[in-house]
């Protein structure tokens, strides 16, 4: 059976929940889902309940995830509306980066004022990067800040042709920026909304087929650096409520969807692997660990089924889709943590890839 090895898969964009949202998912359940999806490590966003916006909450979250995680991990610190930039010096060494929410989504971290965005950019002098949620015209506003402060900035979940155009030009200008794209924007479009209903609702929203084509073109041209899942589990009840929660799970479907794209001739195998491992390591400046890799059977084709998923939410917007590539083994730091059926690492095995808990 044709097997490939991918060294050090990392998903730098996940919402693992837990704390006051443990009914949606837990640090333990979603780090298990990450391993089943082939990942060595996942980075968790700060729009939790409570939000990760001060030293005390960060310290508490670090301690809790440290006790629970089955795979390695990192945490983002969140820029807040109340301007928490005085905390930055104290917390920067323990996090994978600063997250700034510039367009609305789950949580209460939206920053709409350009002046406040700039205060956060000026205050973040750490060598860790800034990751931004920026859609449409907001991308241009953030690019102005990158031009002025030169702080390495990762643009999360880029989803439209317009955004790709702005970012392509900015890269040509030599700005220190990187671009992430999510599988749901690559494999689903607004045409799927009648079928998916609330299960196809996330931020940024599903776009037109022409936007989807622009994303694939940008992958081929090397404008897109990485594939990130934006794994955002919500319960079925929350998705079926009058005002559905935004977000979809993705940790267990990202790799097989990308392997299917390779099989369909949409991108080379090496590029698909790099976009979920080496490129992520380069951007977050992580040295890959020895004996940390994923073995994938690239011949295995199957349909996505909710019954097989490990994520606590128990559904996927990709259900019924044909995918390729079965994760056969995952190894972390010389330990076999997945045998193709079961997660073998204990709660608490996972380590913070960014500094120490203290
Ligand atoms: O759809 C989304 N859900 N987009 C985000 O940016 C956040 C996420 C969540 O936390 O549910
Ligand atoms: Zn997100």
Short mmCIF file of C-alpha atoms in Angstrom, two decimals, residues 18-336:
data_model
loop_
_atom_site.label_atom_id
_atom_site.label_comp_id
_atom_site.label_asym_id
_atom_site.label_seq_id
_atom_site.Cartn_x
_atom_site.Cartn_y
_atom_site.Cartn_z
CA UNK A 18 -13.30 24.01 26.89
CA UNK A 19 -13.35 26.35 29.93
CA UNK A 20 -16.96 27.64 30.05
CA UNK A 21 -17.68 26.15 26.61
CA UNK A 22 -16.84 22.55 27.44
CA UNK A 23 -20.36 21.55 26.30
CA UNK A 24 -19.18 22.31 22.72
CA UNK A 25 -15.84 20.50 22.99
CA UNK A 26 -12.91 20.02 25.36
CA UNK A 27 -9.15 20.40 25.15
CA UNK A 28 -8.97 16.62 25.55
CA UNK A 29 -11.61 15.75 22.92
CA UNK A 30 -10.32 18.11 20.24
CA UNK A 31 -6.62 17.31 20.69
CA UNK A 32 -7.68 13.68 20.17
CA UNK A 33 -9.54 14.73 17.01
CA UNK A 34 -6.35 16.54 15.93
CA UNK A 35 -4.30 13.37 16.28
CA UNK A 36 -6.92 11.34 14.40
CA UNK A 37 -6.62 13.99 11.67
CA UNK A 38 -2.84 13.43 11.52
CA UNK A 39 -1.65 16.46 13.49
CA UNK A 40 1.33 16.81 15.78
CA UNK A 41 0.19 20.17 17.17
CA UNK A 42 -2.70 22.65 17.14
CA UNK A 43 -2.83 26.34 18.04
CA UNK A 44 -5.93 27.52 19.88
CA UNK A 45 -7.66 30.85 19.33
CA UNK A 46 -8.42 33.30 22.17
CA UNK A 47 -12.20 33.75 21.59
CA UNK A 48 -12.98 31.28 24.34
CA UNK A 49 -15.31 31.82 27.29
CA UNK A 50 -13.72 33.67 29.01
CA UNK A 51 -11.57 35.32 26.31
CA UNK A 52 -7.79 34.95 26.59
CA UNK A 53 -7.05 38.64 27.08
CA UNK A 54 -5.12 39.02 30.31
CA UNK A 55 -2.27 37.34 32.15
CA UNK A 56 -4.51 35.62 34.71
CA UNK A 57 -6.80 34.06 32.11
CA UNK A 58 -3.88 33.03 29.94
CA UNK A 59 -2.13 31.43 32.91
CA UNK A 60 -5.29 29.52 33.83
CA UNK A 61 -5.87 28.35 30.25
CA UNK A 62 -2.23 27.27 29.89
CA UNK A 63 -2.50 25.17 33.05
CA UNK A 64 -5.78 23.57 31.98
CA UNK A 65 -4.78 22.69 28.43
CA UNK A 66 -1.42 21.45 29.73
CA UNK A 67 -3.24 18.90 31.91
CA UNK A 68 -5.65 17.85 29.14
CA UNK A 69 -3.92 17.87 25.74
CA UNK A 70 -3.15 14.64 23.91
CA UNK A 71 -1.03 16.39 21.23
CA UNK A 72 1.34 19.38 21.34
CA UNK A 73 -0.18 22.84 21.24
CA UNK A 74 0.13 26.61 21.34
CA UNK A 75 -2.23 29.38 22.49
CA UNK A 76 -2.93 32.80 21.00
CA UNK A 77 -3.40 35.89 23.13
CA UNK A 78 -6.32 38.12 22.07
CA UNK A 79 -6.19 41.86 21.46
CA UNK A 80 -9.14 43.38 23.34
CA UNK A 81 -11.51 46.30 22.81
CA UNK A 82 -10.49 47.67 26.20
CA UNK A 83 -6.86 47.87 25.01
CA UNK A 84 -5.00 45.20 26.96
CA UNK A 85 -1.68 45.99 25.27
CA UNK A 86 -0.06 46.70 28.65
CA UNK A 87 -0.13 42.92 29.18
CA UNK A 88 1.91 42.12 26.07
CA UNK A 89 5.38 42.22 27.55
CA UNK A 90 4.40 39.80 30.31
CA UNK A 91 2.64 37.24 28.14
CA UNK A 92 4.42 37.21 24.76
CA UNK A 93 6.95 34.47 25.53
CA UNK A 94 4.22 31.95 26.38
CA UNK A 95 1.99 32.29 23.29
CA UNK A 96 2.17 31.43 19.60
CA UNK A 97 1.10 34.95 18.63
CA UNK A 98 -1.37 37.79 19.01
CA UNK A 99 -4.81 37.44 17.40
CA UNK A 100 -6.69 40.54 16.28
CA UNK A 101 -10.34 40.16 15.27
CA UNK A 102 -11.15 42.91 12.77
CA UNK A 103 -14.46 41.54 11.49
CA UNK A 104 -17.32 40.06 13.47
CA UNK A 105 -17.52 36.40 14.50
CA UNK A 106 -18.06 34.16 17.56
CA UNK A 107 -16.94 35.86 20.82
CA UNK A 108 -16.57 39.50 21.85
CA UNK A 109 -13.12 40.46 20.56
CA UNK A 110 -14.10 42.54 17.53
CA UNK A 111 -11.97 45.67 17.05
CA UNK A 112 -13.52 48.06 14.54
CA UNK A 113 -11.58 51.22 15.25
CA UNK A 114 -8.49 51.73 13.06
CA UNK A 115 -6.92 53.78 15.84
CA UNK A 116 -7.25 50.90 18.30
CA UNK A 117 -5.96 48.39 15.74
CA UNK A 118 -2.93 50.63 15.38
CA UNK A 119 -2.38 50.84 19.15
CA UNK A 120 -2.23 47.04 19.25
CA UNK A 121 0.19 46.93 16.31
CA UNK A 122 2.44 49.52 17.92
CA UNK A 123 2.46 47.73 21.28
CA UNK A 124 3.19 44.21 19.97
CA UNK A 125 6.98 44.26 19.65
CA UNK A 126 7.47 40.52 20.24
CA UNK A 127 9.11 38.41 17.54
CA UNK A 128 5.99 36.19 17.58
CA UNK A 129 3.60 37.03 14.78
CA UNK A 130 0.24 38.75 14.64
CA UNK A 131 -2.60 36.67 13.17
CA UNK A 132 -5.55 38.62 11.83
CA UNK A 133 -9.15 37.97 10.97
CA UNK A 134 -9.62 40.54 8.20
CA UNK A 135 -12.16 40.36 5.39
CA UNK A 136 -12.64 42.48 2.27
CA UNK A 137 -11.60 46.12 2.63
CA UNK A 138 -10.35 45.44 6.14
CA UNK A 139 -7.43 43.56 4.57
CA UNK A 140 -6.24 46.87 3.07
CA UNK A 141 -6.47 48.56 6.46
CA UNK A 142 -4.32 45.88 8.10
CA UNK A 143 -1.82 45.96 5.22
CA UNK A 144 -1.31 49.69 5.96
CA UNK A 145 -0.37 48.74 9.52
CA UNK A 146 2.02 46.03 8.34
CA UNK A 147 3.63 48.56 5.99
CA UNK A 148 4.09 50.97 8.88
CA UNK A 149 5.12 48.62 11.72
CA UNK A 150 6.68 45.76 9.71
CA UNK A 151 5.33 43.20 12.19
CA UNK A 152 5.08 39.75 10.56
CA UNK A 153 1.36 39.16 10.02
CA UNK A 154 -0.55 36.03 9.09
CA UNK A 155 -3.87 36.57 7.27
CA UNK A 156 -6.22 33.84 8.45
CA UNK A 157 -8.97 32.14 6.42
CA UNK A 158 -8.66 34.22 3.25
CA UNK A 159 -11.73 33.50 1.13
CA UNK A 160 -12.25 35.91 -1.76
CA UNK A 161 -10.74 36.89 -5.09
CA UNK A 162 -10.61 40.52 -3.94
CA UNK A 163 -8.59 39.65 -0.81
CA UNK A 164 -6.23 37.47 -2.85
CA UNK A 165 -5.58 40.37 -5.20
CA UNK A 166 -4.66 42.73 -2.34
CA UNK A 167 -2.42 40.14 -0.70
CA UNK A 168 -0.70 39.18 -3.94
CA UNK A 169 0.25 42.83 -4.50
CA UNK A 170 1.39 43.21 -0.89
CA UNK A 171 3.62 40.14 -1.22
CA UNK A 172 5.07 41.58 -4.42
CA UNK A 173 5.84 44.75 -2.43
CA UNK A 174 7.82 42.59 0.00
CA UNK A 175 5.61 43.00 3.07
CA UNK A 176 6.21 40.39 5.82
CA UNK A 177 2.86 38.64 5.38
CA UNK A 178 1.61 35.09 4.99
CA UNK A 179 -1.73 33.72 3.84
CA UNK A 180 -3.89 30.85 5.11
CA UNK A 181 -6.90 29.29 3.38
CA UNK A 182 -9.47 26.86 4.82
CA UNK A 183 -10.78 23.65 3.24
CA UNK A 184 -14.40 24.79 3.51
CA UNK A 185 -13.67 27.74 1.20
CA UNK A 186 -11.83 25.44 -1.21
CA UNK A 187 -14.34 22.59 -1.34
CA UNK A 188 -17.68 24.30 -0.61
CA UNK A 189 -19.31 27.42 -2.03
CA UNK A 190 -22.53 29.39 -1.57
CA UNK A 191 -24.12 26.89 -3.98
CA UNK A 192 -23.97 24.35 -1.14
CA UNK A 193 -25.93 26.51 1.30
CA UNK A 194 -29.40 25.21 0.33
CA UNK A 195 -28.24 21.69 1.22
CA UNK A 196 -26.10 22.51 4.23
CA UNK A 197 -28.30 25.19 5.81
CA UNK A 198 -26.76 26.28 9.16
CA UNK A 199 -24.07 23.60 8.86
CA UNK A 200 -22.60 25.67 6.01
CA UNK A 201 -22.51 28.88 8.04
CA UNK A 202 -19.17 30.21 9.22
CA UNK A 203 -17.13 33.43 9.20
CA UNK A 204 -15.88 34.29 6.63
CA UNK A 205 -18.94 32.98 4.79
CA UNK A 206 -18.96 30.57 1.86
CA UNK A 207 -18.34 32.50 -1.32
CA UNK A 208 -18.94 32.30 -5.07
CA UNK A 209 -17.42 29.68 -7.34
CA UNK A 210 -15.29 32.44 -8.88
CA UNK A 211 -13.78 33.16 -5.45
CA UNK A 212 -13.12 29.46 -4.97
CA UNK A 213 -11.30 29.35 -8.31
CA UNK A 214 -9.19 32.35 -7.27
CA UNK A 215 -8.13 30.51 -4.10
CA UNK A 216 -7.03 27.43 -6.05
CA UNK A 217 -5.15 29.64 -8.51
CA UNK A 218 -3.43 31.42 -5.59
CA UNK A 219 -2.37 28.02 -4.22
CA UNK A 220 -0.82 27.09 -7.56
CA UNK A 221 0.95 30.46 -7.77
CA UNK A 222 2.35 30.17 -4.24
CA UNK A 223 0.43 33.14 -2.83
CA UNK A 224 -1.27 30.85 -0.28
CA UNK A 225 1.26 29.60 2.28
CA UNK A 226 -0.78 27.19 4.36
CA UNK A 227 -4.03 25.29 4.76
CA UNK A 228 -5.63 25.82 8.19
CA UNK A 229 -8.87 24.19 9.31
CA UNK A 230 -10.47 26.94 11.45
CA UNK A 231 -11.85 23.96 13.38
CA UNK A 232 -14.80 25.51 15.25
CA UNK A 233 -17.09 22.91 16.83
CA UNK A 234 -20.61 23.87 17.91
CA UNK A 235 -23.34 21.48 19.08
CA UNK A 236 -26.04 20.41 16.62
CA UNK A 237 -28.60 22.25 18.77
CA UNK A 238 -26.57 25.47 18.48
CA UNK A 239 -26.34 25.07 14.70
CA UNK A 240 -30.08 24.40 14.41
CA UNK A 241 -31.11 27.32 16.67
CA UNK A 242 -32.99 30.36 15.32
CA UNK A 243 -29.69 32.23 15.22
CA UNK A 244 -27.17 29.52 14.30
CA UNK A 245 -23.64 29.73 15.69
CA UNK A 246 -20.94 30.37 13.06
CA UNK A 247 -18.22 27.79 12.54
CA UNK A 248 -17.53 24.26 11.30
CA UNK A 249 -15.22 21.46 12.47
CA UNK A 250 -12.31 20.51 10.21
CA UNK A 251 -9.42 18.80 12.01
CA UNK A 252 -10.21 15.32 10.70
CA UNK A 253 -11.11 16.29 7.13
CA UNK A 254 -8.37 18.75 6.13
CA UNK A 255 -5.66 16.24 5.21
CA UNK A 256 -7.96 13.79 3.34
CA UNK A 257 -9.57 16.65 1.41
CA UNK A 258 -6.14 17.93 0.35
CA UNK A 259 -5.04 14.40 -0.59
CA UNK A 260 -8.19 14.09 -2.70
CA UNK A 261 -7.21 17.35 -4.43
CA UNK A 262 -3.79 15.83 -5.16
CA UNK A 263 -5.49 12.76 -6.61
CA UNK A 264 -7.69 15.01 -8.75
CA UNK A 265 -4.57 16.74 -10.11
CA UNK A 266 -5.32 20.11 -8.50
CA UNK A 267 -1.92 20.43 -6.81
CA UNK A 268 1.29 18.40 -6.40
CA UNK A 269 1.61 16.02 -3.42
CA UNK A 270 4.69 17.79 -2.04
CA UNK A 271 2.92 21.13 -2.03
CA UNK A 272 -0.12 19.71 -0.23
CA UNK A 273 2.14 18.21 2.46
CA UNK A 274 4.20 21.39 2.86
CA UNK A 275 1.06 23.49 3.32
CA UNK A 276 0.08 21.50 6.44
CA UNK A 277 3.56 21.02 7.88
CA UNK A 278 6.79 22.70 6.69
CA UNK A 279 5.26 26.01 5.74
CA UNK A 280 3.46 26.27 9.08
CA UNK A 281 6.72 25.45 10.90
CA UNK A 282 8.53 28.14 8.91
CA UNK A 283 5.94 30.84 9.60
CA UNK A 284 5.75 30.17 13.36
CA UNK A 285 9.51 29.48 13.49
CA UNK A 286 9.15 26.01 14.96
CA UNK A 287 12.00 23.56 14.71
CA UNK A 288 10.54 20.21 13.67
CA UNK A 289 11.09 17.57 16.34
CA UNK A 290 12.76 14.25 15.58
CA UNK A 291 10.49 11.20 15.38
CA UNK A 292 7.42 13.37 14.92
CA UNK A 293 5.53 12.43 11.80
CA UNK A 294 2.32 11.12 10.26
CA UNK A 295 2.00 8.07 8.03
CA UNK A 296 -0.75 8.32 5.43
CA UNK A 297 -2.08 5.61 3.14
CA UNK A 298 -2.65 7.65 -0.01
CA UNK A 299 -4.57 4.88 -1.75
CA UNK A 300 -7.42 4.69 0.69
CA UNK A 301 -10.55 6.45 -0.57
CA UNK A 302 -13.67 6.75 1.59
CA UNK A 303 -16.72 8.89 2.33
CA UNK A 304 -16.77 11.32 5.27
CA UNK A 305 -19.18 9.92 7.88
CA UNK A 306 -20.17 11.58 11.15
CA UNK A 307 -20.06 8.26 13.04
CA UNK A 308 -16.33 7.95 12.41
CA UNK A 309 -15.40 11.41 13.69
CA UNK A 310 -13.65 11.94 17.00
CA UNK A 311 -14.58 15.62 17.44
CA UNK A 312 -17.13 16.08 20.21
CA UNK A 313 -19.57 17.98 17.98
CA UNK A 314 -20.30 14.84 15.92
CA UNK A 315 -20.98 16.39 12.51
CA UNK A 316 -19.10 17.74 9.49
CA UNK A 317 -20.03 20.04 6.60
CA UNK A 318 -18.17 17.56 4.38
CA UNK A 319 -20.33 14.54 5.26
CA UNK A 320 -20.87 12.30 2.26
CA UNK A 321 -17.92 13.74 0.34
CA UNK A 322 -15.34 11.39 -1.16
CA UNK A 323 -11.86 11.90 0.31
CA UNK A 324 -8.51 10.17 0.00
CA UNK A 325 -5.78 9.35 2.46
CA UNK A 326 -6.16 7.41 5.67
CA UNK A 327 -4.03 8.42 8.64
CA UNK A 328 -2.36 5.13 9.56
CA UNK A 329 0.02 6.24 12.32
CA UNK A 330 0.97 9.42 14.16
CA UNK A 331 4.24 9.70 16.07
CA UNK A 332 5.10 12.56 18.45
CA UNK A 333 8.57 12.80 20.03
CA UNK A 334 9.20 9.11 19.46
CA UNK A 335 5.85 8.00 20.90
CA UNK A 336 3.23 6.33 18.75
#
